[in-house]
XYZ file of C-alpha atoms in Angstrom:
361
model
C -45.041 8.225 -71.651
C -45.564 11.537 -69.760
C -44.872 11.737 -66.043
C -47.860 13.900 -65.140
C -51.315 13.701 -66.658
C -54.805 15.046 -66.128
C -57.831 13.015 -65.161
C -61.462 14.016 -64.684
C -62.592 13.471 -61.084
C -66.249 13.922 -60.180
C -67.062 15.114 -56.691
C -69.921 13.388 -54.889
C -71.169 16.628 -53.424
C -71.352 18.443 -56.770
C -73.971 18.009 -59.450
C -73.425 15.395 -62.067
C -73.120 18.050 -64.734
C -70.079 19.684 -63.128
C -66.614 18.242 -63.365
C -63.224 19.267 -61.951
C -59.876 18.697 -63.614
C -57.202 17.749 -61.066
C -53.555 16.842 -61.729
C -52.589 13.351 -60.734
C -49.157 11.812 -60.625
C -48.680 8.633 -62.517
C -46.360 6.153 -60.851
C -43.854 4.674 -63.215
C -43.496 0.980 -62.450
C -39.858 0.236 -62.932
C -37.779 -2.529 -61.411
C -34.562 -1.475 -59.531
C -31.643 -3.830 -59.317
C -29.685 -4.456 -56.040
C -26.586 -2.852 -57.560
C -28.486 0.375 -58.263
C -29.830 0.386 -54.688
C -26.329 -0.062 -53.239
C -24.906 2.706 -55.431
C -27.779 5.009 -54.467
C -27.241 4.333 -50.739
C -23.486 4.913 -51.123
C -24.112 8.187 -52.950
C -26.583 9.253 -50.244
C -24.035 8.463 -47.510
C -21.427 10.622 -49.291
C -23.668 13.699 -49.360
C -22.414 16.741 -47.380
C -25.578 16.753 -45.257
C -25.072 13.101 -44.248
C -21.418 13.746 -43.425
C -22.394 16.814 -41.401
C -24.998 14.775 -39.484
C -22.442 12.099 -38.676
C -19.928 14.739 -37.606
C -22.513 16.421 -35.388
C -23.479 13.114 -33.759
C -19.815 12.311 -33.160
C -19.200 15.752 -31.646
C -22.206 15.402 -29.338
C -21.088 11.959 -28.227
C -17.523 13.175 -27.648
C -18.723 16.199 -25.668
C -20.962 14.016 -23.484
C -18.088 11.602 -22.859
C -15.744 14.474 -21.951
C -18.339 16.008 -19.601
C -18.870 12.653 -17.919
C -15.118 12.131 -17.592
C -14.630 15.619 -16.168
C -17.403 15.125 -13.608
C -15.969 11.758 -12.608
C -12.481 13.250 -12.216
C -13.887 16.106 -10.120
C -15.778 13.662 -7.915
C -12.672 11.498 -7.558
C -10.563 14.524 -6.585
C -13.142 15.572 -3.963
C -13.249 12.036 -2.589
C -9.450 11.894 -2.437
C -9.342 15.252 -0.638
C -11.919 14.009 1.875
C -9.914 10.842 2.500
C -6.566 12.616 2.900
C -8.024 15.500 4.932
C -7.277 18.227 2.383
C -10.918 19.391 2.263
C -10.424 21.352 5.509
C -7.424 23.095 3.947
C -9.563 23.896 0.909
C -12.160 25.449 3.240
C -9.442 27.570 4.883
C -8.225 28.616 1.434
C -11.762 29.647 0.413
C -12.172 31.620 3.642
C -8.857 33.382 3.001
C -10.007 34.304 -0.497
C -13.202 35.802 0.941
C -11.137 37.699 3.507
C -8.916 39.031 0.727
C -11.967 40.338 -1.122
C -13.341 41.912 2.067
C -9.935 43.442 2.812
C -9.771 44.944 -0.673
C -13.220 46.480 -0.169
C -12.196 47.757 3.281
C -9.047 49.344 1.850
C -11.139 51.033 -0.836
C -13.502 52.283 1.883
C -10.514 53.592 3.859
C -9.236 55.462 0.822
C -12.679 56.980 0.246
C -13.026 57.966 3.918
C -9.535 59.441 3.968
C -10.273 61.442 0.820
C -13.541 62.734 2.328
C -11.747 63.666 5.561
C -9.045 65.530 3.655
C -11.628 67.349 1.548
C -13.647 68.382 4.619
C -10.516 69.424 6.463
C -9.332 71.448 3.467
C -12.679 73.246 3.207
C -12.664 74.013 6.927
C -9.071 75.267 6.759
C -9.991 77.608 3.892
C -13.013 78.837 5.842
C -10.908 79.413 8.961
C -8.319 81.328 6.969
C -11.010 83.554 5.508
C -12.483 84.096 8.991
C -9.039 84.982 10.316
C -8.590 87.457 7.464
C -11.926 89.090 8.254
C -11.100 89.271 11.952
C -7.793 90.941 11.122
C -9.667 93.922 9.596
C -12.556 93.887 12.058
C -12.434 97.662 12.578
C -13.150 98.372 8.920
C -16.001 95.911 8.422
C -18.830 96.713 6.125
C -22.308 95.204 6.307
C -21.263 92.809 3.549
C -18.254 91.705 5.609
C -20.519 91.114 8.606
C -22.837 88.957 6.540
C -19.845 87.100 5.140
C -18.462 86.520 8.635
C -21.804 85.167 9.831
C -22.039 82.879 6.798
C -18.457 81.679 7.263
C -19.091 81.018 10.963
C -22.111 78.869 10.110
C -20.168 77.089 7.369
C -17.307 76.445 9.785
C -19.733 74.938 12.276
C -21.172 72.661 9.572
C -17.699 71.730 8.304
C -16.616 70.972 11.846
C -19.390 68.382 12.077
C -18.445 66.971 8.680
C -14.782 66.738 9.679
C -15.718 64.987 12.918
C -17.973 62.521 11.086
C -15.324 61.919 8.400
C -12.710 61.365 11.082
C -14.928 58.864 12.872
C -15.693 57.084 9.583
C -11.987 56.999 8.749
C -11.148 55.612 12.187
C -13.836 52.942 11.864
C -12.701 52.029 8.344
C -9.080 51.759 9.453
C -10.089 49.577 12.404
C -12.138 47.341 10.093
C -9.202 47.126 7.685
C -6.821 46.248 10.504
C -9.208 43.582 11.824
C -9.578 41.985 8.373
C -5.828 42.149 7.824
C -5.200 40.367 11.128
C -7.792 37.706 10.285
C -6.224 37.207 6.857
C -2.737 36.861 8.332
C -4.046 34.378 10.892
C -5.800 32.421 8.125
C -2.629 32.327 6.022
C -0.592 31.091 8.992
C -3.248 28.501 9.809
C -3.309 27.278 6.209
C 0.489 27.045 6.144
C 0.485 25.104 9.433
C -2.241 22.710 8.257
C -0.501 22.150 4.924
C 2.725 21.327 6.746
C 0.908 18.772 8.913
C -0.844 17.331 5.840
C 2.410 17.060 3.892
C 4.094 15.314 6.849
C 1.191 12.874 7.053
C 1.354 12.172 3.319
C 5.128 11.735 3.564
C 4.736 9.217 6.376
C 2.027 7.410 4.458
C 4.225 7.290 1.358
C 7.105 5.932 3.464
C 4.935 3.180 4.885
C 3.558 2.537 1.413
C 7.093 2.167 0.090
C 7.913 -0.293 2.853
C 4.705 -2.157 2.116
C 5.552 -2.374 -1.573
C 9.029 -3.633 -0.731
C 7.574 -6.266 1.581
C 5.023 -7.293 -1.011
C 7.753 -7.577 -3.629
C 9.785 -9.730 -1.253
C 6.774 -11.939 -0.507
C 6.041 -12.272 -4.214
C 9.666 -13.133 -4.872
C 9.654 -15.809 -2.175
C 6.331 -17.165 -3.412
C 7.585 -17.308 -6.983
C 10.872 -18.929 -6.021
C 9.557 -21.470 -3.529
C 5.996 -22.114 -4.747
C 5.440 -21.133 -8.352
C 8.865 -22.077 -9.670
C 8.882 -25.620 -8.174
C 5.333 -26.156 -9.426
C 6.322 -24.978 -12.907
C 9.416 -27.147 -12.804
C 7.398 -30.199 -11.746
C 4.899 -29.515 -14.482
C 7.682 -29.140 -17.030
C 9.349 -32.330 -15.825
C 6.028 -34.140 -15.963
C 5.505 -32.983 -19.536
C 9.046 -33.984 -20.513
C 8.596 -37.385 -18.848
C 5.360 -37.965 -20.715
C 7.035 -37.023 -23.994
C 9.966 -39.304 -23.172
C 7.554 -42.127 -22.409
C 5.929 -41.645 -25.777
C 9.310 -41.559 -27.511
C 10.474 -44.668 -25.605
C 7.269 -46.437 -26.542
C 7.882 -45.638 -30.197
C 11.519 -46.747 -29.879
C 10.414 -50.018 -28.266
C 7.959 -50.607 -31.067
C 10.666 -49.907 -33.656
C 13.135 -52.182 -31.824
C 10.532 -54.949 -31.705
C 9.976 -54.548 -35.427
C 13.758 -54.668 -36.018
C 14.072 -57.783 -33.825
C 11.287 -59.494 -35.699
C 12.918 -58.564 -38.986
C 16.288 -59.863 -37.751
C 14.746 -63.104 -36.553
C 13.049 -63.520 -39.886
C 16.328 -62.842 -41.703
C 18.125 -65.306 -39.389
C 15.599 -68.010 -40.136
C 15.960 -67.378 -43.867
C 19.757 -67.482 -43.634
C 19.647 -70.745 -41.661
C 18.115 -72.470 -44.646
C 21.182 -71.705 -46.822
C 24.054 -74.240 -47.079
C 26.577 -74.220 -44.286
C 29.459 -73.478 -46.650
C 27.849 -70.365 -47.967
C 27.151 -69.282 -44.446
C 30.786 -69.894 -43.460
C 32.084 -68.051 -46.532
C 29.791 -65.151 -45.914
C 30.738 -65.055 -42.241
C 34.467 -65.195 -43.086
C 34.132 -62.582 -45.826
C 32.075 -60.283 -43.661
C 34.452 -60.518 -40.700
C 36.432 -57.325 -40.239
C 39.752 -56.819 -38.531
C 39.428 -54.536 -35.544
C 42.421 -52.291 -34.903
C 44.089 -52.434 -31.479
C 42.983 -49.759 -28.990
C 45.178 -46.652 -28.735
C 47.477 -46.371 -25.729
C 46.135 -44.303 -22.807
C 47.314 -40.669 -22.608
C 50.034 -39.900 -20.086
C 48.852 -38.390 -16.794
C 49.084 -34.578 -16.584
C 52.015 -33.234 -14.665
C 51.107 -31.199 -11.573
C 53.333 -28.379 -10.425
C 52.867 -26.335 -7.266
C 53.040 -22.530 -7.595
C 53.158 -20.153 -4.633
C 50.670 -17.305 -4.186
C 53.434 -14.716 -4.507
C 54.315 -16.000 -7.971
C 50.637 -15.849 -8.924
C 50.294 -12.238 -7.672
C 53.539 -11.117 -9.327
C 52.600 -12.614 -12.724
C 49.268 -11.137 -13.924
C 49.140 -13.580 -16.829
C 48.369 -16.383 -14.349
C 45.355 -14.783 -12.641
C 44.108 -12.591 -15.496
C 42.224 -15.492 -17.105
C 40.532 -16.376 -13.800
C 39.529 -12.717 -13.229
C 38.135 -12.437 -16.763
C 36.150 -15.630 -16.198
C 34.216 -13.905 -13.366
C 32.292 -11.669 -15.804
C 32.407 -13.910 -18.870
C 29.371 -15.449 -20.615
C 30.249 -19.003 -19.643
C 27.172 -21.029 -18.648
C 27.008 -22.778 -15.288
C 24.685 -25.505 -14.062
C 23.398 -24.499 -10.619
C 20.919 -26.089 -8.300
C 17.667 -24.288 -7.628
C 18.606 -24.065 -3.952
C 21.833 -22.194 -4.762
C 20.031 -19.771 -7.096
C 17.328 -19.155 -4.469
C 19.959 -18.492 -1.797
C 21.806 -16.026 -4.051
C 18.548 -14.186 -4.892
C 17.484 -14.120 -1.214
C 20.881 -12.740 -0.155
C 20.633 -10.022 -2.823
C 17.071 -9.112 -1.767
C 18.039 -8.971 1.917
C 21.079 -6.832 1.125
C 18.935 -4.429 -0.942
C 16.306 -4.260 1.806
C 19.015 -3.550 4.399
C 20.503 -0.748 2.278
C 17.053 0.778 1.610
C 16.160 0.535 5.311
C 19.400 2.222 6.318
C 18.810 5.060 3.845
C 15.193 5.501 4.983
C 16.255 5.507 8.660
C 18.968 8.084 7.960
C 16.521 10.329 6.069
C 13.939 9.975 8.858
C 16.442 10.956 11.536
C 17.653 13.877 9.450
C 14.126 15.217 8.948
């Protein structure tokens, strides 16, 4: 069955005798299975164009996220500078940078003015030397020498004005350079002074923050030891008591069942003849051995402290027991007192160190 065919289509606006042949696509009616659709979609997703589109979308999303993060970080840094007072130092730094640029331009202007002054001065010196040479042979002047002298005199007058103007420009440029240099030095000193004050303020704030953290840690420790730990212990004890009650209830039920079984067995045994009961009782009786004699009391000997110190074998075991892994049963009050003493000792040591550093600075 061909895919494309031709069909005669008559136009309404044309005469009935005319006809136009137009190509028309025939649709092939075919049923597609779900498996073929899934495979086609998978193949389409693996195309290079689809992968490139996904990569481009991911790159755009990543770039937008990075731009947003960068703007947020910049805003956070500006806010932090405003809070800590570093924005004024940043303004001083910007002003110093502008002064540095102006000073560089002023120095370039000074170099240009100095070069122009030297050039004008050199030209005037050459003109004056030539005039002096002409004046030295004044008696033998020719008309050309007279014209040259007149021209040199005019040129010297013009160069004198240029030298004066160049000197004034050089003086003004040097004064401007000196003024900018002084302003820049003052700005640098001001920035250094402000940064020192800011660093001292931050150091004091960090010291107080450290003390605050230590106090908060101590408060949390006390709250955990005297509030949370007793509550947890009571809850644990309550849970253990409830479990013990359940176990005791089960044990009572089992004991009741055993008692009932024993009473039933006793009633059944009471129905037997007395002789059999006596024989069974005599045969089941066991001879109990006599109890062992009590152990002799331990002998106590008194040893002086000099003997203990002179013989390390006597106190070595006690010293090793101080850092051994032997378990001890302590009360919660004793453990809390030991922890509180350790915390107070650590706080005292840290306070002494901080006070010594503060006095030194």
